[in-house]
Coordinates of C-alpha atoms in Angstrom, one line a residue:
Chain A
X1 CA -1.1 -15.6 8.2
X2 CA 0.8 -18.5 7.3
X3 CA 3.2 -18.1 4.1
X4 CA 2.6 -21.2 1.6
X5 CA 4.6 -22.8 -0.4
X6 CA 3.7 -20.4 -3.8
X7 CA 4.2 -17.4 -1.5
X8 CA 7.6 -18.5 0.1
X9 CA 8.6 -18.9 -3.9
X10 CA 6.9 -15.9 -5.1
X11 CA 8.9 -13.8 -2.0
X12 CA 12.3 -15.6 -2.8
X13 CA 11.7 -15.1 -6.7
X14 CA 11.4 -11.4 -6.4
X15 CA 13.9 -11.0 -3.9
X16 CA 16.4 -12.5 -6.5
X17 CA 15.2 -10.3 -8.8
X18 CA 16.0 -7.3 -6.8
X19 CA 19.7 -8.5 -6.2
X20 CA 22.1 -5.3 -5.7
X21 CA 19.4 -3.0 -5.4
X22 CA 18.1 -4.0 -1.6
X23 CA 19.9 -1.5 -0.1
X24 CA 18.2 1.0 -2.8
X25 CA 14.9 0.2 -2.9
X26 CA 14.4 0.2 0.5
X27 CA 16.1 3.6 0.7
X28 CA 13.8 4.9 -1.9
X29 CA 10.5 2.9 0.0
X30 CA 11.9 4.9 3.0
X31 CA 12.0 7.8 1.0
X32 CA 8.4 7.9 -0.5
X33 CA 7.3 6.9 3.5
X34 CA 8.8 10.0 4.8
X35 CA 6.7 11.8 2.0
X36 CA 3.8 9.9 2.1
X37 CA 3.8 9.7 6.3
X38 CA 5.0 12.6 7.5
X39 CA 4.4 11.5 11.0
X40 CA 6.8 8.6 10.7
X41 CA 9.4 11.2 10.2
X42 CA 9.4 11.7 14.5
X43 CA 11.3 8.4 14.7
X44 CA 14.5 9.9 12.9
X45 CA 14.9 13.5 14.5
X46 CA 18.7 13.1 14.1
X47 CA 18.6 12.6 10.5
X48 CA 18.9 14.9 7.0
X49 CA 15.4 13.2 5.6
X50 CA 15.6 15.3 2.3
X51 CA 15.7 14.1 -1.3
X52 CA 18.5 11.7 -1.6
X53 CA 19.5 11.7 2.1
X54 CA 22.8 9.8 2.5
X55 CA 21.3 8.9 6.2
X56 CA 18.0 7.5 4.4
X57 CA 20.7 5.6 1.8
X58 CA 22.9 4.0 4.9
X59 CA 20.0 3.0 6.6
X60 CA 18.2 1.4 3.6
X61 CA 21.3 -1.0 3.4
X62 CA 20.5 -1.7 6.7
X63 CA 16.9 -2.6 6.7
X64 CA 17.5 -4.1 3.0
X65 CA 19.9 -6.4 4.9
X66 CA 17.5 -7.7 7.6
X67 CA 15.2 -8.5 5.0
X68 CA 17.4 -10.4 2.9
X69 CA 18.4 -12.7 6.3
X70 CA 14.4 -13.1 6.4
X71 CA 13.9 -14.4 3.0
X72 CA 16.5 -16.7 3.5
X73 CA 14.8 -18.2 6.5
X74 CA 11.4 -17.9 5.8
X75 CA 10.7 -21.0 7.8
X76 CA 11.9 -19.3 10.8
X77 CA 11.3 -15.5 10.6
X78 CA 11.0 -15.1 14.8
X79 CA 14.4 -17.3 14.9
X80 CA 16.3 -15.3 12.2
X81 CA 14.6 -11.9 13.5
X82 CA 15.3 -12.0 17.4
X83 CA 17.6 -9.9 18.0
X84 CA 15.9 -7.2 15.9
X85 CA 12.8 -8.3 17.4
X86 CA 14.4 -7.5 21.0
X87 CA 15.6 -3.8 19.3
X88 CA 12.3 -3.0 18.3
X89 CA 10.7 -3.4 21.6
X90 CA 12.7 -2.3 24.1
X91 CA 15.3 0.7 22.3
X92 CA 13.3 1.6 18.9
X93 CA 9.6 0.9 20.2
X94 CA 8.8 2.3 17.0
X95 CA 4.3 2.2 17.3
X96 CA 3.1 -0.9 15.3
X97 CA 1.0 1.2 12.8
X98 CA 4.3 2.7 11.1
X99 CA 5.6 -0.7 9.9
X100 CA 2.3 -1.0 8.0
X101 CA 3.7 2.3 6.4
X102 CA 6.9 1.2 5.3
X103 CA 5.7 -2.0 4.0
X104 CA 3.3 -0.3 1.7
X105 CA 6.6 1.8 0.4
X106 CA 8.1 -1.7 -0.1
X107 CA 5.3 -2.3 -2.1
X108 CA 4.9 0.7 -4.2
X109 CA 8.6 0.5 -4.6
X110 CA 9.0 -2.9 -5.7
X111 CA 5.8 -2.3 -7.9
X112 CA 7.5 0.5 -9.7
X113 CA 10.5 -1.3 -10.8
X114 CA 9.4 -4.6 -11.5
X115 CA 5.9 -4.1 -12.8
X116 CA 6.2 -6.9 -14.7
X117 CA 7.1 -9.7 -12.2
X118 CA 4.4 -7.9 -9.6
X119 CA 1.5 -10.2 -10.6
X120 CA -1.5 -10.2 -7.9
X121 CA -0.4 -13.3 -6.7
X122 CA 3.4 -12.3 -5.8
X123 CA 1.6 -8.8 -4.7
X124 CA -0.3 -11.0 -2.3
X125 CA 2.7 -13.2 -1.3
X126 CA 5.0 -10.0 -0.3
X127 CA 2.5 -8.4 1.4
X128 CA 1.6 -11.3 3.3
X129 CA 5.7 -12.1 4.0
X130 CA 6.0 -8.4 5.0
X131 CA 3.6 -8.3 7.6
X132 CA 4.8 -11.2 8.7
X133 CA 8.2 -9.6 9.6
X134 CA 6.3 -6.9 10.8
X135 CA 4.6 -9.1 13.4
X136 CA 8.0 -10.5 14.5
X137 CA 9.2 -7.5 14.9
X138 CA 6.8 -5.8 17.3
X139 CA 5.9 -9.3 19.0
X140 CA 8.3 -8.6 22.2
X141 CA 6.4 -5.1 22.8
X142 CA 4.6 -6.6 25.5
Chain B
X1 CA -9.7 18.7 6.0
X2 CA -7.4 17.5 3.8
X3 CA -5.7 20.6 1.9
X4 CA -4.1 20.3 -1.4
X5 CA -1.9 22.8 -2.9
X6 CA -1.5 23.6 -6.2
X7 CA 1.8 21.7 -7.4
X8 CA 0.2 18.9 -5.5
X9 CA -3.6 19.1 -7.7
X10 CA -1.7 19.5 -11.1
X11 CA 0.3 16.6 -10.0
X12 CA -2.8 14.0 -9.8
X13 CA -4.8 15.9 -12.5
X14 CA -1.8 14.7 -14.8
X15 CA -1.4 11.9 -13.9
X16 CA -5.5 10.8 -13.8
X17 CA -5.5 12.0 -17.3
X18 CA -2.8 9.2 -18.0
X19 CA -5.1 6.9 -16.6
X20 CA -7.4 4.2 -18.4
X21 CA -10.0 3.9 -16.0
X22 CA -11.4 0.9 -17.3
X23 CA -8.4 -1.3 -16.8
X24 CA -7.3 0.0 -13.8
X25 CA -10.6 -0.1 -12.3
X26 CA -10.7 -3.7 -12.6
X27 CA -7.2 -4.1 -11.4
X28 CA -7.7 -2.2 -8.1
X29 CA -10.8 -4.5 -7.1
X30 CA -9.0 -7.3 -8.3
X31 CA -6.0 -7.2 -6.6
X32 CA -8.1 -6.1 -3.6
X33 CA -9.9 -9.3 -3.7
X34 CA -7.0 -11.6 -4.1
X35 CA -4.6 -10.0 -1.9
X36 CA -7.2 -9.1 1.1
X37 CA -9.3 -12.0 0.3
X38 CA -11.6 -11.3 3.1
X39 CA -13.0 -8.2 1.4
X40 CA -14.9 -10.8 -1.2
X41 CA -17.4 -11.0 1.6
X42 CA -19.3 -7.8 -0.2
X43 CA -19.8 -9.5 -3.5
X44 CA -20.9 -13.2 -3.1
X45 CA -23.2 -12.4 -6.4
X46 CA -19.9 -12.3 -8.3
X47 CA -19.5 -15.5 -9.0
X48 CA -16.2 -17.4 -9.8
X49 CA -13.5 -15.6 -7.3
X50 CA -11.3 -19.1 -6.5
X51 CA -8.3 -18.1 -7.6
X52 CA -6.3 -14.8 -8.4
X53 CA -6.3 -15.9 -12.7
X54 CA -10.9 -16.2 -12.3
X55 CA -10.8 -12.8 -10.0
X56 CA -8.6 -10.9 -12.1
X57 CA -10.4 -12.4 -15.3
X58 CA -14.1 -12.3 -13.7
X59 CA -16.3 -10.1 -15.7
X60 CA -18.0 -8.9 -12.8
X61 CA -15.1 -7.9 -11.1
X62 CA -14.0 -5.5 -14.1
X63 CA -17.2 -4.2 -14.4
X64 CA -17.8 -2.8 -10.9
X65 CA -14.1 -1.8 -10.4
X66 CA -14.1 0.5 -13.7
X67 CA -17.6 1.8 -11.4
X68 CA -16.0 2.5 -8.5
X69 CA -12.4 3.9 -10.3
X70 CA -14.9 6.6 -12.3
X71 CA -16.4 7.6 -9.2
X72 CA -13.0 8.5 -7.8
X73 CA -12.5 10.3 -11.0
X74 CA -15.0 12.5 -9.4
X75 CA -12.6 13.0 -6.3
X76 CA -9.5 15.1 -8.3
X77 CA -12.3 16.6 -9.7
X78 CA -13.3 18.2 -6.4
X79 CA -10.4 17.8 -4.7
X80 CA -11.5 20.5 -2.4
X81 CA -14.2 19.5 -1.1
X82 CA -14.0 15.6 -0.9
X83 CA -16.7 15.6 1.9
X84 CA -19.3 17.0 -0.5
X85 CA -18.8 15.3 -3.7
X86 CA -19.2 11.7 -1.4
X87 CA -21.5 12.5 1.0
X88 CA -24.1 10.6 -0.9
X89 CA -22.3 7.7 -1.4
X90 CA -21.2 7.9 2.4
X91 CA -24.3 7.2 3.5
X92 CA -24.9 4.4 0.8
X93 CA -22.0 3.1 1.9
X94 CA -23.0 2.8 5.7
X95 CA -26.4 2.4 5.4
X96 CA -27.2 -0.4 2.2
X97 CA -23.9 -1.5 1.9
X98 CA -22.4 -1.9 5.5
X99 CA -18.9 -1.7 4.2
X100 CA -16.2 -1.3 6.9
X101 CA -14.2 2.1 5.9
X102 CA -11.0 0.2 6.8
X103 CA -11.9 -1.2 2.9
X104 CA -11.7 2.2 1.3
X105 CA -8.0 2.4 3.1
X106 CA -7.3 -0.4 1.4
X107 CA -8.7 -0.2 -2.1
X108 CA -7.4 3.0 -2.2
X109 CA -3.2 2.0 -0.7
X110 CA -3.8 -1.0 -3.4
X111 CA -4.6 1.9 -6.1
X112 CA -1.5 3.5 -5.5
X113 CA 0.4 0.5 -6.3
X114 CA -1.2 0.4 -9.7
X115 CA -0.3 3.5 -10.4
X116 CA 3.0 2.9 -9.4
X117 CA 3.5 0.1 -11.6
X118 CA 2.1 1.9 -14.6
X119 CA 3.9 5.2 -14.1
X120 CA 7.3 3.3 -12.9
X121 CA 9.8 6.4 -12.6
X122 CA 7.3 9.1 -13.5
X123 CA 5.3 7.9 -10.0
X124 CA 8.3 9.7 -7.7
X125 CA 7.5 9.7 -3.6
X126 CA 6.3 13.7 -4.1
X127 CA 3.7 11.7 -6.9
X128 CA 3.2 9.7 -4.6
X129 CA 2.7 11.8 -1.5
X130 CA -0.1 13.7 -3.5
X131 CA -1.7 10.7 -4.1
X132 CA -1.8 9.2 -0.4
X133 CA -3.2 12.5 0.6
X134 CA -6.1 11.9 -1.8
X135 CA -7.0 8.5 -1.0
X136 CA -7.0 9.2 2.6
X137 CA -9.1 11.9 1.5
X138 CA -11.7 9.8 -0.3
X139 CA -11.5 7.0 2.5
X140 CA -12.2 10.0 5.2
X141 CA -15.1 11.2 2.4
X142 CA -16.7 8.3 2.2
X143 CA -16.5 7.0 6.2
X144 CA -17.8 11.0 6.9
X145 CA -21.4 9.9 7.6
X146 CA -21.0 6.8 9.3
X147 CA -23.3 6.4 12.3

């Protein structure tokens, strides 16, 4: 599903918006996944996945990093993406179903701290950019 | 099936009480149809759905989600037996409307959203963990007597 012009604005525009906090709203999206989906829980075995982790934290920053290289190169998500693409299929192989989970986190997360800005048209435009990376990301899987 | 306990039953009960089912009614199917625009294949009657301002605004749309949100008002009424309050509609569901269940995962994920956005800090991930566990619920419910 090809992002448009309104959605690559609507994805940047929020993404602005969120500034500092990356690194904490996708700790707190992986947070509410790890509540919601239990099951996704089997991918971190090694981790402390209570409330306010600092594992979950540290590895927000990370994922909220990744995603800030893929708004900046929306035009080229597989390009920007590769190497993590490469991770994801043949170390992580995390199933294809859980990044459906976290994106809905994103979601519910972003929702709840910009309800304002989260019109139905930038609600379509993320969700659209976020399975988008999450086709990248598991399209080396086989 | 789906097992609630009790912090998890007073957590939805106070939140639904919160909730103006009207409004919200008609923002969950509207936000369905623009961000999933595929699912306005069940309502071609609707009229004007060409762009997310005539969905969101289309009278139609707000009239049948507030229907379908008081429904699910039945749901955390009967949280514990979610097969029986929707076993009716279940078979409406299948057998006069020929919806695809995968819809009612995504009404009800796109429900949980609103709620979010309405509740802000108040809609924490044990809130919102309640909340998946009954719109799976519902979805299961209603998909029950597929055939």
């Amino acid at each position: 599903m090809v992002l448009s012009d309104n959605d690559k604005t609507n994805v940047k525009a929020t993404w602005s918006k969120v500034g500092d906090h990356a690194s904490d709203y996708v700790a707190e999206a992986l947070e509410r996944m790890f509540f919601s989906f239990p099951t996704t829980k089997t991918y971190f075995p090694h981790f402390d996945l209570g409330h306010g982790s600092g594992q979950v934290k540290a590895h927000g920053k990370k994922v909220g990093e990744a995603l800030t290289q893929a708004v900046g190169h929306l035009d080229d998500l597989p390009s920007a993406l590769s190497a993590l693409s490469d991770l994801h299929a043949h170390k992580l192989r995390v199933d294809p179903v859980n990044f459906k989970l976290l994106s809905h986190c994103l979601l519910v997360t972003l929702s709840s701290h910009q309800p304002t800005e989260f019109t139905p048209e930038v609600h379509a435009s993320l969700d659209k950019f976020l399975s988008n990376v999450s086709t990248v990301l598991t399209s080396k899987y086989r | 099936m789906v097992h609630f306990t009790a912090e998890e039953k007073s957590a939805v009960t106070s939140l639904w009480g919160k909730v103006n089912v009207e409004e919200a009614g008609g923002e969950a199917l509207g936000r369905l149809l623009v961000v999933y625009p595929w699912t306005q294949r069940f309502f071609d009657s609707f009229g004007n759905l060409s762009s997310a301002s005539a969905i969101m605004g289309n009278p139609k749309v707000k009239a049948h989600g507030k229907k379908v949100l008081t429904s699910f008002g039945d749901a955390v009424k009967n949280m514990d037996n979610l097969k029986g309050a929707f076993a009716k509609l279940s078979e409406l569901h299948c057998d006069k409307l020929h919806v695809d269940p995968e819809n009612f995962r995504l009404l009800g994920n796109v429900l949980v959203i609103i709620l979010a956005s309405h509740f802000g800090r108040e809609f924490t991930p044990d809130m919102q963990a309640a909340w998946q566990k009954l719109v799976s619920g519902v979805a299961n419910a209603l998909s029950h007597k597929y055939h």
